[in-house]
Short mmCIF file of C-alpha atoms and ligand atoms in Angstrom, two decimals:
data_model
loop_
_atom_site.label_atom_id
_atom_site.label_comp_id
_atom_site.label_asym_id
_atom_site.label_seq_id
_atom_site.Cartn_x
_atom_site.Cartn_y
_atom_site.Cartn_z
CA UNK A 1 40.77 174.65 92.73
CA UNK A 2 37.96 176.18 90.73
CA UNK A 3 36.68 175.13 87.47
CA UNK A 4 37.89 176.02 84.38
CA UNK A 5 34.04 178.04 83.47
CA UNK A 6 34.96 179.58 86.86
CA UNK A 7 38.26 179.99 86.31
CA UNK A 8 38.14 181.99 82.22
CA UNK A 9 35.48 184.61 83.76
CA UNK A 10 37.52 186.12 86.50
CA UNK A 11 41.34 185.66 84.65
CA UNK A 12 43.42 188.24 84.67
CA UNK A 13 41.06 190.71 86.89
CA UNK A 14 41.93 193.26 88.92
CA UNK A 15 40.79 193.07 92.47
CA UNK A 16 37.03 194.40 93.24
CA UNK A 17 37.50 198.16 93.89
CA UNK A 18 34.66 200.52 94.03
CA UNK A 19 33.11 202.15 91.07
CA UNK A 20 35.75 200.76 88.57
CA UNK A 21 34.63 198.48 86.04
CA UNK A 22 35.47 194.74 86.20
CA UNK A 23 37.91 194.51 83.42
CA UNK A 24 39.39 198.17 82.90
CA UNK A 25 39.34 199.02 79.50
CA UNK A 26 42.15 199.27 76.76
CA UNK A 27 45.00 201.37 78.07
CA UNK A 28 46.62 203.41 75.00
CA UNK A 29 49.82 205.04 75.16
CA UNK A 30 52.79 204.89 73.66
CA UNK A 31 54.71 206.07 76.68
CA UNK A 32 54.04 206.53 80.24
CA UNK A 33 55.22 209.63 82.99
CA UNK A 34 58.68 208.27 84.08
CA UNK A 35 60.48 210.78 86.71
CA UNK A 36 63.85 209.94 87.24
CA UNK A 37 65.87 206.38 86.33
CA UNK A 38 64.32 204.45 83.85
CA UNK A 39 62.98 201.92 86.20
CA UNK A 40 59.26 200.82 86.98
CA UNK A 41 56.78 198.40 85.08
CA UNK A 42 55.41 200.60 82.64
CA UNK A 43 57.94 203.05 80.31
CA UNK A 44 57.77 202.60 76.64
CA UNK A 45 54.63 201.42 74.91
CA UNK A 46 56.63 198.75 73.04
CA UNK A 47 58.25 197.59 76.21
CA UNK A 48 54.97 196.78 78.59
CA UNK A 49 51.22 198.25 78.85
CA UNK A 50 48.89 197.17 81.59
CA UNK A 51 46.18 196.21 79.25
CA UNK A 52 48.41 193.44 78.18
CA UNK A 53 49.53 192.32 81.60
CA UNK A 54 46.32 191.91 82.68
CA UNK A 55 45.59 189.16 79.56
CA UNK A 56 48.95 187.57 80.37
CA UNK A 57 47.85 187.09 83.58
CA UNK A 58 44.65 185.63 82.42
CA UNK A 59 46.46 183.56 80.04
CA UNK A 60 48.59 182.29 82.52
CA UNK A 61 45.99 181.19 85.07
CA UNK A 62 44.62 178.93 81.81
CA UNK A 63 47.47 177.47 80.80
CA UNK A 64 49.29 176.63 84.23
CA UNK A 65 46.68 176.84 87.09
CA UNK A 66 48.75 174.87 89.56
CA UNK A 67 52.27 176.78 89.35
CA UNK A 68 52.77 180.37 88.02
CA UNK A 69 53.39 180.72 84.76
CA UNK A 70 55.00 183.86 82.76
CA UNK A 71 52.91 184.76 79.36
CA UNK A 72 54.17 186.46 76.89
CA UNK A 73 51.35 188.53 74.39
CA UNK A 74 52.09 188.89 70.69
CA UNK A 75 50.81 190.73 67.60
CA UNK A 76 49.97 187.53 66.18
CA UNK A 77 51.05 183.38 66.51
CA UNK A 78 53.41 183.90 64.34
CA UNK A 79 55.19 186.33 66.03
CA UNK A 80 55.17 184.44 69.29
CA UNK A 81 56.47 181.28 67.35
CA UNK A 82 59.29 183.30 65.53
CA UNK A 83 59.90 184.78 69.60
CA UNK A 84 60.48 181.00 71.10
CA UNK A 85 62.39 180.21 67.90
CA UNK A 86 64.75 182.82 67.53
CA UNK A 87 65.47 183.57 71.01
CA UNK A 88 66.11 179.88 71.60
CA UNK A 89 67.95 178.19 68.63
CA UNK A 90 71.48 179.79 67.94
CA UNK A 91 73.93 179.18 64.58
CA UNK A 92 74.76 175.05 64.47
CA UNK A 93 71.74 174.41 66.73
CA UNK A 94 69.44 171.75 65.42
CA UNK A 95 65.68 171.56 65.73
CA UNK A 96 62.72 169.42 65.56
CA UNK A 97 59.75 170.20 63.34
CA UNK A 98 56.78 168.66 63.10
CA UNK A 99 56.68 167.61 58.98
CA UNK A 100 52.80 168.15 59.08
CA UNK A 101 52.31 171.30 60.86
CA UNK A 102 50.86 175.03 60.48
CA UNK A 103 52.19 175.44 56.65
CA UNK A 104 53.63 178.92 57.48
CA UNK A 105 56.67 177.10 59.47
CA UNK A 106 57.99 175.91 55.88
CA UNK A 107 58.59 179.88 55.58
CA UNK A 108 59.71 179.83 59.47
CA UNK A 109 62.40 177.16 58.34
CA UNK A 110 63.80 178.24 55.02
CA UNK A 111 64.92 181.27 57.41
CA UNK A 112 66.28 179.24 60.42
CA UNK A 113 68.45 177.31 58.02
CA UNK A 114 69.49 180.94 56.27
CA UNK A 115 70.71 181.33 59.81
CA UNK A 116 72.52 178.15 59.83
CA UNK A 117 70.35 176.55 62.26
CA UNK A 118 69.75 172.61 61.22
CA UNK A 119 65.54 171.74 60.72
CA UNK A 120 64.54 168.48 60.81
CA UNK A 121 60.87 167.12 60.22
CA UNK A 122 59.00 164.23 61.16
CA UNK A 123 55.19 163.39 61.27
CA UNK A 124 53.41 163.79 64.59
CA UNK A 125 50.96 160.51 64.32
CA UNK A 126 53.30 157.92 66.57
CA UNK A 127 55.46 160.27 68.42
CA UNK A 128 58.21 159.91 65.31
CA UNK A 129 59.65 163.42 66.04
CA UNK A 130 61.15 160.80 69.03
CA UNK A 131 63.95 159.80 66.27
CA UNK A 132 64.75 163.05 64.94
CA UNK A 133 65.49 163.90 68.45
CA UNK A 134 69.31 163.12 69.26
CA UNK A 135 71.35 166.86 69.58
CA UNK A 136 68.66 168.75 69.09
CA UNK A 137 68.13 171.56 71.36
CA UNK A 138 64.54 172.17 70.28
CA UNK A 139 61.84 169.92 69.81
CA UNK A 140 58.70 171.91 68.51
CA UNK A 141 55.36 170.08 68.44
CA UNK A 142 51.97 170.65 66.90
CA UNK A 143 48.89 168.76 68.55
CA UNK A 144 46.20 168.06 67.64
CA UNK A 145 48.07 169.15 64.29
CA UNK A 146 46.41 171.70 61.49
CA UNK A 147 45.04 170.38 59.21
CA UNK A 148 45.34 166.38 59.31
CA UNK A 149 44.49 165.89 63.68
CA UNK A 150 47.05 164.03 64.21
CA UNK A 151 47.79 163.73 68.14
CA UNK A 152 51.23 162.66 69.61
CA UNK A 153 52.12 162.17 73.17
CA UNK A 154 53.27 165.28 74.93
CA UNK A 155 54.76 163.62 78.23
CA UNK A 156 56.71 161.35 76.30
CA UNK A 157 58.31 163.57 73.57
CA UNK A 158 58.94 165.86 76.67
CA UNK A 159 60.93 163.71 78.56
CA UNK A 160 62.57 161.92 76.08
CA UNK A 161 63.56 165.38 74.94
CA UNK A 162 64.29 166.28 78.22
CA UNK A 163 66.79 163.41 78.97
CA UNK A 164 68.92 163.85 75.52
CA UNK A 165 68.73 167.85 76.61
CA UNK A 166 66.14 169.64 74.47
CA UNK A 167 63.95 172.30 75.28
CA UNK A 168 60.13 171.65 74.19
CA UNK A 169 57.59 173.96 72.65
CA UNK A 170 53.82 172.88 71.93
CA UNK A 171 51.65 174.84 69.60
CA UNK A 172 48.47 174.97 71.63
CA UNK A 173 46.45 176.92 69.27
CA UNK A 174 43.91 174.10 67.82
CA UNK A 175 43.30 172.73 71.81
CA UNK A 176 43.42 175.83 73.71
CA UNK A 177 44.73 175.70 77.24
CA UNK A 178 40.89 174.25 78.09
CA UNK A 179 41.44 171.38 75.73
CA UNK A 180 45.26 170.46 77.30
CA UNK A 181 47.83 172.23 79.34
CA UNK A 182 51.12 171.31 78.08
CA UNK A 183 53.16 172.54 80.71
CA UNK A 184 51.73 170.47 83.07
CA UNK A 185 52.84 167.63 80.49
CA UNK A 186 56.52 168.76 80.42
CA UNK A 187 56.58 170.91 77.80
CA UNK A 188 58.94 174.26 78.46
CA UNK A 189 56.59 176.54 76.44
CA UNK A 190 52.85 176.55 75.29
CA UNK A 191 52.67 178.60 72.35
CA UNK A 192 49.77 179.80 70.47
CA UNK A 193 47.81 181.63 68.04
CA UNK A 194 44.83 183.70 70.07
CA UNK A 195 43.54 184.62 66.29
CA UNK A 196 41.81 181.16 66.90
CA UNK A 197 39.51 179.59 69.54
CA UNK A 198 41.01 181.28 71.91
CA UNK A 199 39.72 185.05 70.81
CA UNK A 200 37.23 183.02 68.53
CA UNK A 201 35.14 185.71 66.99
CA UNK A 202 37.51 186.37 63.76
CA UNK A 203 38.15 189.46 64.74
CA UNK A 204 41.04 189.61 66.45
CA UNK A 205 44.88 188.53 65.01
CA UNK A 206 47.11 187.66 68.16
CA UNK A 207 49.80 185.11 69.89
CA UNK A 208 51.34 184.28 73.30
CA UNK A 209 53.92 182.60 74.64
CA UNK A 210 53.25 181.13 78.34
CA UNK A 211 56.65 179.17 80.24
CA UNK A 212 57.11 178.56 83.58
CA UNK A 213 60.53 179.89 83.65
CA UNK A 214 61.51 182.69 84.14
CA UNK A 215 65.04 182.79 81.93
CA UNK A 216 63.27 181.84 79.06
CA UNK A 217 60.05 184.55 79.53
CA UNK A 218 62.93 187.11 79.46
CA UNK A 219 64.52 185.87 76.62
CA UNK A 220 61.30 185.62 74.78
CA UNK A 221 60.33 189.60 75.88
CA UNK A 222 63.21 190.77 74.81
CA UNK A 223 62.46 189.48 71.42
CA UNK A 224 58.90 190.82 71.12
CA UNK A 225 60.56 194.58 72.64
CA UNK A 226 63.61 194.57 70.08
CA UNK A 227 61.39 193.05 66.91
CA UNK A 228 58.35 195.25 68.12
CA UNK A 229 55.31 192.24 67.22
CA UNK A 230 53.37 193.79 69.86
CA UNK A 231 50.19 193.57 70.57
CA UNK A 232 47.95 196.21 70.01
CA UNK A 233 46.02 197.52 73.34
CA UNK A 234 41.98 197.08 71.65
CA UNK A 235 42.72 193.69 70.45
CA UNK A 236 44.66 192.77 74.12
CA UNK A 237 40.91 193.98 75.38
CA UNK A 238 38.89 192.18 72.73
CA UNK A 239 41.09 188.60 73.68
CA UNK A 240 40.77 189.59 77.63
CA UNK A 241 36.66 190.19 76.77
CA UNK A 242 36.86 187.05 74.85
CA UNK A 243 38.36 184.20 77.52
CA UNK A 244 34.94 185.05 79.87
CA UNK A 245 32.85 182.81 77.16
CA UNK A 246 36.11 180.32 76.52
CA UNK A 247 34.46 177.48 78.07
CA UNK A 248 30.84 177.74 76.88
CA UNK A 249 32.75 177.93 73.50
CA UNK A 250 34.79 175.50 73.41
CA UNK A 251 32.19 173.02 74.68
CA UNK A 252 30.03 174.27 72.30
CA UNK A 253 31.76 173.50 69.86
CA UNK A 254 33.93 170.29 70.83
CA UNK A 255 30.16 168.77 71.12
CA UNK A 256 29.38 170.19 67.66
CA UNK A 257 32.06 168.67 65.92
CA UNK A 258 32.00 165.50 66.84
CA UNK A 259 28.11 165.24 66.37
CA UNK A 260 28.91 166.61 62.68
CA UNK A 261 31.72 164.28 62.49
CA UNK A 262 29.45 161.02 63.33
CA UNK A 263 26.98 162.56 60.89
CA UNK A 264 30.05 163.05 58.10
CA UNK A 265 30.76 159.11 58.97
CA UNK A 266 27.90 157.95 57.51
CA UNK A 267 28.48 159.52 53.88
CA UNK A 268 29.79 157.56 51.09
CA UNK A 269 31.59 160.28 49.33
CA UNK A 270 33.24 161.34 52.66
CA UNK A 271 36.90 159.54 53.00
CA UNK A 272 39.70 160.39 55.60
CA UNK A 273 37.83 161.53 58.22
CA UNK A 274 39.09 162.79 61.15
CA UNK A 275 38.26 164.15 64.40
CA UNK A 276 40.55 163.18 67.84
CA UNK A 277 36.92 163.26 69.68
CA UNK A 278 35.73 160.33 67.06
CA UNK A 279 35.99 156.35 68.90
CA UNK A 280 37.24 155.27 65.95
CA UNK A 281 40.02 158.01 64.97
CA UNK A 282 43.42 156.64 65.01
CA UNK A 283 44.37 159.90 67.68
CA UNK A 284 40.95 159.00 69.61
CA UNK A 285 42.94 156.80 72.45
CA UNK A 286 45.96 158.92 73.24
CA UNK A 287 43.73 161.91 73.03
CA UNK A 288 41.38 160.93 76.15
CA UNK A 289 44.21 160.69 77.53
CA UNK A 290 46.29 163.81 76.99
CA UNK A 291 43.17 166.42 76.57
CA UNK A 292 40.23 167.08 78.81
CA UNK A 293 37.17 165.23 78.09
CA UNK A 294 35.12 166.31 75.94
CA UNK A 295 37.36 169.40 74.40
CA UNK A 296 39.06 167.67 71.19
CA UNK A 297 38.24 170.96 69.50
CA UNK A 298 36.36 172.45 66.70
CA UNK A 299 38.06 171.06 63.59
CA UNK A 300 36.91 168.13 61.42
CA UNK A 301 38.77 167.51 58.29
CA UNK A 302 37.56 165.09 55.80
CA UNK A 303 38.45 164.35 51.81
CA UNK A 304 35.83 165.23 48.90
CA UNK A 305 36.30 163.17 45.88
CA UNK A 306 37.53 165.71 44.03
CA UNK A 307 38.66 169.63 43.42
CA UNK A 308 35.75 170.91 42.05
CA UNK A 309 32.92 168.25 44.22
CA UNK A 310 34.21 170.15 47.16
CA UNK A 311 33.95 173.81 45.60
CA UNK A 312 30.12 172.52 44.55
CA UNK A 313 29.92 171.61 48.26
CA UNK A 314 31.25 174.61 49.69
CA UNK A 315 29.40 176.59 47.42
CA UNK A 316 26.20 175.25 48.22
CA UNK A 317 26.67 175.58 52.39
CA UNK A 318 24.59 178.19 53.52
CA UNK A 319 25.43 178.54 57.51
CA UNK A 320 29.26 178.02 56.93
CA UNK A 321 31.31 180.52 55.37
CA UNK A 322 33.81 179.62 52.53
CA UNK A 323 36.98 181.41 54.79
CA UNK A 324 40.26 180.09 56.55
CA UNK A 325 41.21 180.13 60.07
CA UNK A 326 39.18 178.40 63.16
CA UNK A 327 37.72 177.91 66.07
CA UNK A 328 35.16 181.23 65.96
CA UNK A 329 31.97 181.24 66.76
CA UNK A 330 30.85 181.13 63.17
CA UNK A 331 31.44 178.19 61.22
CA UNK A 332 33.44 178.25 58.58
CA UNK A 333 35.19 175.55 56.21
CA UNK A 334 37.68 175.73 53.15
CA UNK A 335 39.64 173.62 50.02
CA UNK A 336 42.74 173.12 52.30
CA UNK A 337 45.12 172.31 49.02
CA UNK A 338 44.20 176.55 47.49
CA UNK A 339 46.88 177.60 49.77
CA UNK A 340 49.64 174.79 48.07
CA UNK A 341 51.64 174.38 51.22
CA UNK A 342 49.74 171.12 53.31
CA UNK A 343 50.14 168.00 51.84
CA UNK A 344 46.76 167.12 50.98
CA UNK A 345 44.58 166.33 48.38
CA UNK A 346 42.79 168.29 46.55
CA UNK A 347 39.16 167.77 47.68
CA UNK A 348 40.32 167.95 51.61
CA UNK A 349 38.36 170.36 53.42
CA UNK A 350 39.23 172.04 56.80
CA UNK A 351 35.72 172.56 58.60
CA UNK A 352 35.96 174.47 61.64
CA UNK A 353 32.69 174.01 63.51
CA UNK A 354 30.89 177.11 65.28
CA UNK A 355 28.61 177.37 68.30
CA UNK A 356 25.63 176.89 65.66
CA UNK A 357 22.91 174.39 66.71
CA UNK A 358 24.39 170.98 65.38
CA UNK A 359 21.06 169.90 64.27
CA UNK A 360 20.84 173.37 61.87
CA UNK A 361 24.66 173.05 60.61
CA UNK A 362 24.46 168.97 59.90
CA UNK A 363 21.46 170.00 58.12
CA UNK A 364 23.08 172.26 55.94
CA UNK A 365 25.87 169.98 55.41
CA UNK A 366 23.87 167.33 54.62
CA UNK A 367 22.12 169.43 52.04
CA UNK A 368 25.43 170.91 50.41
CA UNK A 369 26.97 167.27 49.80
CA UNK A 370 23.33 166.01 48.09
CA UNK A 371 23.52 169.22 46.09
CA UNK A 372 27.20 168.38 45.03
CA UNK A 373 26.70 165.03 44.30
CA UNK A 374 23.55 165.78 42.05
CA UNK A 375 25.06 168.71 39.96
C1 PLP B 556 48.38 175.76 64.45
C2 PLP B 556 48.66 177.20 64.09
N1 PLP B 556 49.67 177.83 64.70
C3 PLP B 556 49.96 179.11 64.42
C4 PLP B 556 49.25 179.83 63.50
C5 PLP B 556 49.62 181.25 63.19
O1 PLP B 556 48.76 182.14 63.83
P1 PLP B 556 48.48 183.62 63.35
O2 PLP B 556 47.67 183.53 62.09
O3 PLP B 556 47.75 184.25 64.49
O4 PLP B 556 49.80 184.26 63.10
C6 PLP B 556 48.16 179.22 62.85
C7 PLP B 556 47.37 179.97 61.86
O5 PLP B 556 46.54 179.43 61.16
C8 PLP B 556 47.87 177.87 63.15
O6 PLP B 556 46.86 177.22 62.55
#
């Protein structure tokens, strides 16, 4: 088997033919010529377009190299969340949240339990989702999770949910499928948002859904088809562009952040640090284990003393941009606690580390925390 820096440039091509382009470009149409029955792989521009069959493909080959996986491509990771969700859990189902994860599934669960559907949440750090477990018929896990890194153990939250007969979904957004493969860990679906690493140039907003069944793909098309989060055909392209340069990214970056994580060690007014890639980090051990080496991803979060130390420190960066998301190519950090929804405090900042030279950006970040401190 090739690897994966092989692998991202040639996902999801077509085969060689002569005078056509590599990777054909973005296919637009909201319909397609369709004699007779209503049969064939391309009809309706909401059911199917090649452009995005292509980038499933490519998807597909990341996530499950081994054993063929289905992908599913979304308008955004929220839509492909919402698709495992609510094609999965039905009225007096219960499922299992993770109580620190993506702060947009406190939305996502006010409207399950509308439905009738039972949430329950529990942290990730020590696999305690494990006791929420019993009747559940969905166990939904976030890790490394945004914004406080914990990790938790995929293999054994899958087949402990496996064995009391729930279905498990990872969010693989903050890894990528370069950083783990959670289907080859047990896990029935690896979900994520492509807005993130994945695309990683900030330009692009989209999700997918990759299982290696096929009951479940279906289920989960047929909710992207009758809700319509589709994804459009340019940014389908862009994210298909995007995966050739996944690997040089991510390593990029993974070697980045941890360099500006050793450097943020060694600051006094820097508290709660953490990064999975760090030998000390409380996720550091099961990490090695469960991600590839070297790929703990491009997020450091660490605790200012205070609410306006960390605006003076944001405000005095000069290579990092004051913005939310992560994983592009430009780094970028933010005041997690302006949003309201994470439980943090108020001088924690999310930094999501670019392909920068580290030297340049731990220079700058050294800078902005002498200039806060001083002023
Ligand atoms: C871990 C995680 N999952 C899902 C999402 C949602 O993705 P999107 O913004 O593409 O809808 C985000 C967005 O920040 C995220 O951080």
């Amino acid at each position: 088997m090739t690897g994966d820096g092989t692998r991202v440039v040639r996902a999801g091509l077509p085969e060689p033919e002569a005078y056509e382009p590599a990777l054909p470009g973005p296919v637009f149409a909201a319909h397609y010529h369709l004699p007779g029955d209503a049969v064939g792989p391309y009809t309706y521009g909401r059911d199917a377009n090649p452009t995005w069959t292509r980038l499933e493909q490519a998807i597909g080959e990341l996530e499950s190299p081994d054993i063929p996986a289905h992908t599913v491509a979304f308008a955004s990771g929220m839509a492909a969340i919402s698709a495992v969700l609510f094609s999965q859990l039905r009225t007096g189902d219960a499922v299992v949240f993770p109580s620190d994860g993506y702060q947009l599934l406190s939305a996502v669960r006010t409207r399950l339990e509308s439905y009738g559907i039972e949430v329950r949440t529990a942290p990730t750090a020590r696999d305690a989702q494990l006791d929420a477990l019993d009747g559940a018929r969905l166990l939904w896990i976030e890790t490394p999770s945004n914004p406080g890194l914990d990790v938790c153990d995929i293999q054994r939250l899958s087949d402990e949910a496996h064995r009391r007969g729930a279905l498990v979904a990872v969010d693989n957004t903050l890894a990528t499928p370069l950083g783990q493969r959670p289907l080859g860990l047990g896990a029935d679906f690896s979900v994520a948002s492509g807005t993130k690493a994945l695309t990683g140039h900030g330009d692009v907003l989209l999700g997918y859904v990759s299982t290696r069944d096929a009951a479940p793909a279906d289920a989960v098309r047929l909710w992207r088809k009758t809700v319509g989060a589709i994804p459009g055909p340019m940014e389908s392209w862009l994210a298909h562009r995007s995966l050739a340069t996944l690997a040089l990214r991510v390593r990029q970056q993974s070697q980045n952040a941890l360099a500006l994580a050793a450097a943020l060690a060694d600051r006094p007014e820097v508290t709660g640090l953490r990064h999975p890639g760090l030998p000390t980090d409380p996720s550091h051990s099961l990490a090695v284990r469960q991600m590839h080496p070297g790929r703990f991803g491009s997020v450091v979060s660490f605790v200012l003393p205070d609410k306006a130390y960390a605006e003076r420190f944001l405000a005095a960066l000069t290579l990092v941009d004051d913005a939310t998301s992560f994983g592009g190519v430009r780094s970028s950090a933010e005041r997690r606690a302006r949003w309201g929804g994470d439980a943090v405090p108020e001088g924690f900042i999310r930094f999501s580390v670019g392909v920068e030279e580290a030297e340049d950006l731990i220079a700058d970040v050294t800078r902005a925390l002498d200039a806060a401190t001083q002023s």
